[in-house]
PDB file of C-alpha atoms in Angstrom:
ATOM      1  CA  UNK A   1     -66.376  79.719 -69.321  1.00 53.00           C
ATOM      2  CA  UNK A   2     -62.741  80.544 -69.920  1.00 66.00           C
ATOM      3  CA  UNK A   3     -61.161  77.818 -67.816  1.00 93.00           C
ATOM      4  CA  UNK A   4     -59.780  80.441 -65.445  1.00 96.00           C
ATOM      5  CA  UNK A   5     -62.114  81.414 -62.606  1.00 96.00           C
ATOM      6  CA  UNK A   6     -61.647  84.438 -60.391  1.00 97.00           C
ATOM      7  CA  UNK A   7     -63.460  85.314 -57.179  1.00 97.00           C
ATOM      8  CA  UNK A   8     -64.791  87.650 -56.042  1.00 96.00           C
ATOM      9  CA  UNK A   9     -65.800  89.509 -59.195  1.00 95.00           C
ATOM     10  CA  UNK A  10     -66.218  92.748 -57.263  1.00 96.00           C
ATOM     11  CA  UNK A  11     -64.603  93.840 -54.011  1.00 95.00           C
ATOM     12  CA  UNK A  12     -64.821  97.095 -52.073  1.00 94.00           C
ATOM     13  CA  UNK A  13     -62.415  97.441 -49.201  1.00 92.00           C
ATOM     14  CA  UNK A  14     -61.202 100.085 -46.816  1.00 89.00           C
ATOM     15  CA  UNK A  15     -57.569 101.050 -46.626  1.00 88.00           C
ATOM     16  CA  UNK A  16     -57.101  99.192 -43.337  1.00 87.00           C
ATOM     17  CA  UNK A  17     -58.792  95.955 -44.443  1.00 88.00           C
ATOM     18  CA  UNK A  18     -57.191  92.654 -45.358  1.00 93.00           C
ATOM     19  CA  UNK A  19     -58.737  90.698 -48.204  1.00 95.00           C
ATOM     20  CA  UNK A  20     -57.728  88.116 -50.789  1.00 97.00           C
ATOM     21  CA  UNK A  21     -58.413  87.525 -54.449  1.00 97.00           C
ATOM     22  CA  UNK A  22     -58.621  83.941 -55.619  1.00 98.00           C
ATOM     23  CA  UNK A  23     -57.902  82.383 -58.988  1.00 98.00           C
ATOM     24  CA  UNK A  24     -58.378  78.798 -60.101  1.00 97.00           C
ATOM     25  CA  UNK A  25     -57.484  77.337 -63.483  1.00 97.00           C
ATOM     26  CA  UNK A  26     -58.990  74.132 -64.876  1.00 94.00           C
ATOM     27  CA  UNK A  27     -56.743  73.878 -67.924  1.00 95.00           C
ATOM     28  CA  UNK A  28     -53.872  71.821 -66.565  1.00 94.00           C
ATOM     29  CA  UNK A  29     -51.456  74.706 -67.072  1.00 94.00           C
ATOM     30  CA  UNK A  30     -48.236  75.086 -65.129  1.00 91.00           C
ATOM     31  CA  UNK A  31     -47.821  78.869 -65.176  1.00 91.00           C
ATOM     32  CA  UNK A  32     -50.083  81.444 -63.544  1.00 93.00           C
ATOM     33  CA  UNK A  33     -50.001  85.230 -63.592  1.00 93.00           C
ATOM     34  CA  UNK A  34     -51.450  88.294 -61.889  1.00 95.00           C
ATOM     35  CA  UNK A  35     -51.989  91.415 -63.992  1.00 95.00           C
ATOM     36  CA  UNK A  36     -53.329  94.840 -63.044  1.00 95.00           C
ATOM     37  CA  UNK A  37     -55.457  96.831 -65.491  1.00 94.00           C
ATOM     38  CA  UNK A  38     -56.023 100.507 -64.720  1.00 92.00           C
ATOM     39  CA  UNK A  39     -57.980 102.953 -66.850  1.00 86.00           C
ATOM     40  CA  UNK A  40     -56.115 104.125 -69.957  1.00 80.00           C
ATOM     41  CA  UNK A  41     -52.978 102.160 -69.087  1.00 87.00           C
ATOM     42  CA  UNK A  42     -51.618  98.950 -70.604  1.00 89.00           C
ATOM     43  CA  UNK A  43     -51.934  95.776 -68.568  1.00 92.00           C
ATOM     44  CA  UNK A  44     -49.171  95.588 -66.009  1.00 91.00           C
ATOM     45  CA  UNK A  45     -47.665  92.246 -65.077  1.00 90.00           C
ATOM     46  CA  UNK A  46     -47.446  91.864 -61.302  1.00 92.00           C
ATOM     47  CA  UNK A  47     -46.386  88.291 -60.571  1.00 91.00           C
ATOM     48  CA  UNK A  48     -45.577  85.097 -62.437  1.00 89.00           C
ATOM     49  CA  UNK A  49     -45.570  81.615 -60.995  1.00 90.00           C
ATOM     50  CA  UNK A  50     -44.173  78.646 -62.873  1.00 85.00           C
ATOM     51  CA  UNK A  51     -44.618  75.197 -61.330  1.00 78.00           C
ATOM     52  CA  UNK A  52     -45.706  76.903 -58.111  1.00 75.00           C
ATOM     53  CA  UNK A  53     -42.477  78.876 -57.864  1.00 76.00           C
ATOM     54  CA  UNK A  54     -42.491  82.652 -58.187  1.00 78.00           C
ATOM     55  CA  UNK A  55     -40.322  83.555 -61.168  1.00 74.00           C
ATOM     56  CA  UNK A  56     -41.139  87.229 -61.474  1.00 70.00           C
ATOM     57  CA  UNK A  57     -42.067  90.040 -59.155  1.00 69.00           C
ATOM     58  CA  UNK A  58     -42.368  93.262 -61.085  1.00 71.00           C
ATOM     59  CA  UNK A  59     -41.489  95.778 -58.364  1.00 81.00           C
ATOM     60  CA  UNK A  60     -44.914  95.386 -56.837  1.00 91.00           C
ATOM     61  CA  UNK A  61     -45.464  97.061 -53.430  1.00 92.00           C
ATOM     62  CA  UNK A  62     -45.415  94.669 -50.491  1.00 91.00           C
ATOM     63  CA  UNK A  63     -49.052  95.446 -49.708  1.00 94.00           C
ATOM     64  CA  UNK A  64     -49.744  92.917 -52.488  1.00 95.00           C
ATOM     65  CA  UNK A  65     -48.688  89.411 -51.495  1.00 94.00           C
ATOM     66  CA  UNK A  66     -49.148  86.472 -53.876  1.00 94.00           C
ATOM     67  CA  UNK A  67     -49.505  82.828 -52.915  1.00 94.00           C
ATOM     68  CA  UNK A  68     -49.497  79.758 -55.153  1.00 94.00           C
ATOM     69  CA  UNK A  69     -50.240  76.637 -53.089  1.00 93.00           C
ATOM     70  CA  UNK A  70     -50.446  74.388 -56.168  1.00 92.00           C
ATOM     71  CA  UNK A  71     -50.426  74.667 -59.941  1.00 90.00           C
ATOM     72  CA  UNK A  72     -54.199  75.206 -60.123  1.00 94.00           C
ATOM     73  CA  UNK A  73     -54.644  77.944 -57.533  1.00 96.00           C
ATOM     74  CA  UNK A  74     -53.288  81.440 -57.151  1.00 96.00           C
ATOM     75  CA  UNK A  75     -54.121  84.028 -54.513  1.00 97.00           C
ATOM     76  CA  UNK A  76     -53.416  87.717 -54.166  1.00 97.00           C
ATOM     77  CA  UNK A  77     -53.485  88.848 -50.550  1.00 97.00           C
ATOM     78  CA  UNK A  78     -54.246  92.531 -50.056  1.00 96.00           C
ATOM     79  CA  UNK A  79     -53.576  94.692 -47.009  1.00 93.00           C
ATOM     80  CA  UNK A  80     -53.387  98.425 -46.273  1.00 93.00           C
ATOM     81  CA  UNK A  81     -54.125  99.296 -49.881  1.00 93.00           C
ATOM     82  CA  UNK A  82     -54.325 102.806 -51.287  1.00 94.00           C
ATOM     83  CA  UNK A  83     -57.122 104.321 -53.411  1.00 93.00           C
ATOM     84  CA  UNK A  84     -54.795 104.275 -56.443  1.00 93.00           C
ATOM     85  CA  UNK A  85     -54.757 100.482 -56.186  1.00 95.00           C
ATOM     86  CA  UNK A  86     -58.363 100.445 -57.399  1.00 95.00           C
ATOM     87  CA  UNK A  87     -58.310  98.559 -60.700  1.00 96.00           C
ATOM     88  CA  UNK A  88     -59.280  95.368 -62.478  1.00 96.00           C
ATOM     89  CA  UNK A  89     -57.031  92.512 -61.353  1.00 97.00           C
ATOM     90  CA  UNK A  90     -56.698  89.763 -63.913  1.00 96.00           C
ATOM     91  CA  UNK A  91     -55.442  86.264 -63.372  1.00 97.00           C
ATOM     92  CA  UNK A  92     -54.114  84.232 -66.289  1.00 95.00           C
ATOM     93  CA  UNK A  93     -52.548  80.872 -66.983  1.00 94.00           C
ATOM     94  CA  UNK A  94     -50.552  79.211 -69.738  1.00 92.00           C
ATOM     95  CA  UNK A  95     -48.799  75.968 -70.512  1.00 91.00           C
ATOM     96  CA  UNK A  96     -45.390  77.512 -69.955  1.00 81.00           C
ATOM     97  CA  UNK A  97     -43.406  80.148 -71.863  1.00 77.00           C
ATOM     98  CA  UNK A  98     -44.371  80.979 -75.404  1.00 82.00           C
ATOM     99  CA  UNK A  99     -47.829  79.455 -75.243  1.00 87.00           C
ATOM    100  CA  UNK A 100     -51.226  81.084 -75.505  1.00 89.00           C
ATOM    101  CA  UNK A 101     -52.175  82.823 -72.304  1.00 91.00           C
ATOM    102  CA  UNK A 102     -55.739  82.539 -71.022  1.00 93.00           C
ATOM    103  CA  UNK A 103     -57.340  85.119 -68.772  1.00 95.00           C
ATOM    104  CA  UNK A 104     -60.038  85.015 -66.150  1.00 95.00           C
ATOM    105  CA  UNK A 105     -62.914  87.483 -65.990  1.00 94.00           C
ATOM    106  CA  UNK A 106     -61.084  89.659 -63.495  1.00 95.00           C
ATOM    107  CA  UNK A 107     -61.788  91.018 -60.028  1.00 96.00           C
ATOM    108  CA  UNK A 108     -62.846  94.657 -59.814  1.00 95.00           C
ATOM    109  CA  UNK A 109     -61.234  96.171 -56.737  1.00 96.00           C
ATOM    110  CA  UNK A 110     -62.283  99.498 -55.252  1.00 95.00           C
ATOM    111  CA  UNK A 111     -60.318 100.883 -52.318  1.00 94.00           C
ATOM    112  CA  UNK A 112     -62.164 103.513 -50.290  1.00 92.00           C
TER     113      UNK A 112
ATOM    114  CA  UNK B   1     -37.684  98.556 -73.208  1.00 84.00           C
ATOM    115  CA  UNK B   2     -40.469  97.179 -75.387  1.00 90.00           C
ATOM    116  CA  UNK B   3     -43.343  99.549 -76.122  1.00 93.00           C
ATOM    117  CA  UNK B   4     -46.537  98.561 -77.876  1.00 96.00           C
ATOM    118  CA  UNK B   5     -48.775 101.130 -79.538  1.00 96.00           C
ATOM    119  CA  UNK B   6     -52.254 100.700 -80.921  1.00 96.00           C
ATOM    120  CA  UNK B   7     -53.708 103.426 -83.088  1.00 92.00           C
ATOM    121  CA  UNK B   8     -56.437 104.561 -83.229  1.00 92.00           C
ATOM    122  CA  UNK B   9     -57.595 104.340 -79.640  1.00 94.00           C
ATOM    123  CA  UNK B  10     -61.200 104.134 -80.838  1.00 96.00           C
ATOM    124  CA  UNK B  11     -62.854 103.247 -84.126  1.00 96.00           C
ATOM    125  CA  UNK B  12     -66.491 103.192 -85.288  1.00 97.00           C
ATOM    126  CA  UNK B  13     -67.550 101.537 -88.518  1.00 97.00           C
ATOM    127  CA  UNK B  14     -70.890 100.511 -90.058  1.00 97.00           C
ATOM    128  CA  UNK B  15     -71.895  96.887 -89.882  1.00 97.00           C
ATOM    129  CA  UNK B  16     -70.705  94.753 -92.779  1.00 97.00           C
ATOM    130  CA  UNK B  17     -67.502  96.658 -93.453  1.00 97.00           C
ATOM    131  CA  UNK B  18     -64.077  95.071 -93.438  1.00 97.00           C
ATOM    132  CA  UNK B  19     -61.636  96.762 -91.090  1.00 96.00           C
ATOM    133  CA  UNK B  20     -58.019  96.698 -89.972  1.00 97.00           C
ATOM    134  CA  UNK B  21     -56.652  97.275 -86.478  1.00 97.00           C
ATOM    135  CA  UNK B  22     -53.007  98.205 -86.076  1.00 97.00           C
ATOM    136  CA  UNK B  23     -50.360  97.297 -83.546  1.00 98.00           C
ATOM    137  CA  UNK B  24     -46.750  98.455 -83.574  1.00 98.00           C
ATOM    138  CA  UNK B  25     -43.863  97.528 -81.305  1.00 97.00           C
ATOM    139  CA  UNK B  26     -40.433  99.032 -80.808  1.00 96.00           C
ATOM    140  CA  UNK B  27     -38.262  95.930 -80.253  1.00 93.00           C
ATOM    141  CA  UNK B  28     -38.407  93.393 -83.071  1.00 92.00           C
ATOM    142  CA  UNK B  29     -36.804  90.661 -80.928  1.00 90.00           C
ATOM    143  CA  UNK B  30     -40.132  89.047 -80.118  1.00 93.00           C
ATOM    144  CA  UNK B  31     -41.071  85.411 -79.681  1.00 92.00           C
ATOM    145  CA  UNK B  32     -44.694  85.777 -80.734  1.00 94.00           C
ATOM    146  CA  UNK B  33     -47.644  88.167 -80.735  1.00 96.00           C
ATOM    147  CA  UNK B  34     -51.133  87.572 -79.413  1.00 95.00           C
ATOM    148  CA  UNK B  35     -54.381  89.412 -80.172  1.00 97.00           C
ATOM    149  CA  UNK B  36     -57.138  89.578 -77.577  1.00 96.00           C
ATOM    150  CA  UNK B  37     -60.589  91.056 -77.298  1.00 97.00           C
ATOM    151  CA  UNK B  38     -62.006  92.464 -74.099  1.00 95.00           C
ATOM    152  CA  UNK B  39     -65.683  93.153 -73.556  1.00 94.00           C
ATOM    153  CA  UNK B  40     -66.611  95.909 -71.075  1.00 89.00           C
ATOM    154  CA  UNK B  41     -65.999  94.837 -67.493  1.00 84.00           C
ATOM    155  CA  UNK B  42     -64.716  91.431 -68.552  1.00 88.00           C
ATOM    156  CA  UNK B  43     -61.437  89.602 -68.898  1.00 90.00           C
ATOM    157  CA  UNK B  44     -59.434  89.075 -72.075  1.00 93.00           C
ATOM    158  CA  UNK B  45     -60.314  86.449 -74.659  1.00 94.00           C
ATOM    159  CA  UNK B  46     -57.499  85.157 -76.821  1.00 93.00           C
ATOM    160  CA  UNK B  47     -58.188  85.513 -80.549  1.00 96.00           C
ATOM    161  CA  UNK B  48     -54.996  84.600 -82.376  1.00 96.00           C
ATOM    162  CA  UNK B  49     -51.400  83.757 -81.551  1.00 94.00           C
ATOM    163  CA  UNK B  50     -48.879  84.372 -84.298  1.00 95.00           C
ATOM    164  CA  UNK B  51     -45.325  83.090 -83.955  1.00 93.00           C
ATOM    165  CA  UNK B  52     -42.377  85.287 -84.909  1.00 93.00           C
ATOM    166  CA  UNK B  53     -41.600  82.934 -87.821  1.00 93.00           C
ATOM    167  CA  UNK B  54     -45.124  83.247 -89.233  1.00 94.00           C
ATOM    168  CA  UNK B  55     -46.504  85.939 -91.493  1.00 95.00           C
ATOM    169  CA  UNK B  56     -50.175  85.437 -90.717  1.00 96.00           C
ATOM    170  CA  UNK B  57     -52.797  83.437 -88.868  1.00 95.00           C
ATOM    171  CA  UNK B  58     -56.474  83.062 -89.617  1.00 96.00           C
ATOM    172  CA  UNK B  59     -59.484  82.139 -87.523  1.00 95.00           C
ATOM    173  CA  UNK B  60     -62.911  82.534 -89.099  1.00 97.00           C
ATOM    174  CA  UNK B  61     -63.414  86.169 -90.080  1.00 97.00           C
ATOM    175  CA  UNK B  62     -60.185  87.212 -88.369  1.00 98.00           C
ATOM    176  CA  UNK B  63     -56.765  87.378 -89.955  1.00 97.00           C
ATOM    177  CA  UNK B  64     -53.666  88.557 -88.127  1.00 97.00           C
ATOM    178  CA  UNK B  65     -50.477  89.461 -89.946  1.00 97.00           C
ATOM    179  CA  UNK B  66     -47.014  90.038 -88.560  1.00 97.00           C
ATOM    180  CA  UNK B  67     -44.081  91.950 -90.023  1.00 96.00           C
ATOM    181  CA  UNK B  68     -41.454  91.497 -87.346  1.00 94.00           C
ATOM    182  CA  UNK B  69     -38.737  93.498 -89.039  1.00 93.00           C
ATOM    183  CA  UNK B  70     -40.889  96.599 -89.244  1.00 95.00           C
ATOM    184  CA  UNK B  71     -42.443  96.051 -85.816  1.00 96.00           C
ATOM    185  CA  UNK B  72     -46.027  95.844 -87.018  1.00 97.00           C
ATOM    186  CA  UNK B  73     -49.035  93.594 -86.789  1.00 98.00           C
ATOM    187  CA  UNK B  74     -52.528  94.030 -88.137  1.00 97.00           C
ATOM    188  CA  UNK B  75     -55.801  92.366 -87.243  1.00 97.00           C
ATOM    189  CA  UNK B  76     -58.196  92.210 -90.174  1.00 98.00           C
ATOM    190  CA  UNK B  77     -61.885  91.666 -89.426  1.00 97.00           C
ATOM    191  CA  UNK B  78     -64.066  90.753 -92.396  1.00 98.00           C
ATOM    192  CA  UNK B  79     -67.772  91.534 -92.674  1.00 97.00           C
ATOM    193  CA  UNK B  80     -67.972  93.189 -89.271  1.00 97.00           C
ATOM    194  CA  UNK B  81     -70.938  92.503 -86.982  1.00 97.00           C
ATOM    195  CA  UNK B  82     -72.312  94.354 -83.932  1.00 96.00           C
ATOM    196  CA  UNK B  83     -71.047  91.467 -81.791  1.00 96.00           C
ATOM    197  CA  UNK B  84     -67.512  92.401 -82.785  1.00 97.00           C
ATOM    198  CA  UNK B  85     -67.805  95.583 -80.702  1.00 97.00           C
ATOM    199  CA  UNK B  86     -65.150  95.338 -77.997  1.00 97.00           C
ATOM    200  CA  UNK B  87     -61.667  96.546 -77.151  1.00 97.00           C
ATOM    201  CA  UNK B  88     -58.945  94.748 -79.071  1.00 98.00           C
ATOM    202  CA  UNK B  89     -55.527  94.399 -77.483  1.00 97.00           C
ATOM    203  CA  UNK B  90     -52.291  93.140 -78.879  1.00 97.00           C
ATOM    204  CA  UNK B  91     -49.461  91.807 -76.768  1.00 96.00           C
ATOM    205  CA  UNK B  92     -45.923  90.919 -77.790  1.00 95.00           C
ATOM    206  CA  UNK B  93     -43.970  88.210 -76.044  1.00 92.00           C
ATOM    207  CA  UNK B  94     -40.268  88.600 -75.496  1.00 88.00           C
ATOM    208  CA  UNK B  95     -37.778  87.783 -72.782  1.00 81.00           C
ATOM    209  CA  UNK B  96     -36.306  90.062 -70.166  1.00 73.00           C
ATOM    210  CA  UNK B  97     -32.659  90.289 -69.122  1.00 71.00           C
ATOM    211  CA  UNK B  98     -33.118  87.375 -66.717  1.00 69.00           C
ATOM    212  CA  UNK B  99     -34.441  85.062 -69.406  1.00 70.00           C
ATOM    213  CA  UNK B 100     -37.994  85.255 -68.113  1.00 73.00           C
ATOM    214  CA  UNK B 101     -40.872  85.572 -70.509  1.00 77.00           C
ATOM    215  CA  UNK B 102     -42.401  89.037 -70.709  1.00 82.00           C
ATOM    216  CA  UNK B 103     -45.717  89.927 -72.327  1.00 88.00           C
ATOM    217  CA  UNK B 104     -46.066  93.628 -73.184  1.00 92.00           C
ATOM    218  CA  UNK B 105     -49.544  94.928 -73.941  1.00 95.00           C
ATOM    219  CA  UNK B 106     -50.817  97.864 -75.940  1.00 95.00           C
ATOM    220  CA  UNK B 107     -53.590 100.068 -74.589  1.00 92.00           C
ATOM    221  CA  UNK B 108     -56.065  98.689 -77.109  1.00 95.00           C
ATOM    222  CA  UNK B 109     -58.432  99.916 -79.812  1.00 97.00           C
ATOM    223  CA  UNK B 110     -62.057 100.288 -78.769  1.00 96.00           C
ATOM    224  CA  UNK B 111     -64.119  99.118 -81.733  1.00 98.00           C
ATOM    225  CA  UNK B 112     -67.796  99.968 -82.203  1.00 97.00           C
ATOM    226  CA  UNK B 113     -69.776  98.385 -85.023  1.00 97.00           C
ATOM    227  CA  UNK B 114     -72.802 100.483 -85.901  1.00 96.00           C
ATOM    228  CA  UNK B 115     -75.880  98.422 -86.862  1.00 94.00           C
TER     229      UNK B 115
END
């Protein structure tokens, strides 16, 4: 139990589907993150939310749409994805800048 | 642009040996550095966070050192065990041009401890 829970753990979707990844943190943190991990590449930061406000959007295609309804929940809405979007999507949280960052178990996404 | 390198990409050692994992970074203007382990198919588990003003941090059999001026960190694992087999990632924390925190990761070292 890491304190950061992601669902679903595995997702297979077609290129025309719409799906969402969900993340919930039980640590009382005020910052939440989405990262993408592809094979043989470093983790790529996608989005950062601090106090429910998006503070960073790292040139992520619009087919990925984040939502942070409150400081404990973070969603990643997916639509019209491409096969190259298949990866492990990791959610993380921290108690603001400079503090230890805690990751969830990740959601394995396969786009067919 | 910060770049983080971890060499070697993979390492196998017999159980019981002490070992050192390396991490180097190109921009020494960092706030802190964090070491993680990642088991296959799983998320990242934080191991140690070392502030830029610190030289080392210890947790159990793990010791992380930081030499900011030379852009290097090492993770020392004493008396290795098969359960230590995992991929070890380092990440440096800095700030981008907009003053936002930025965590840059290496690609990791895949460690295998041979029983």
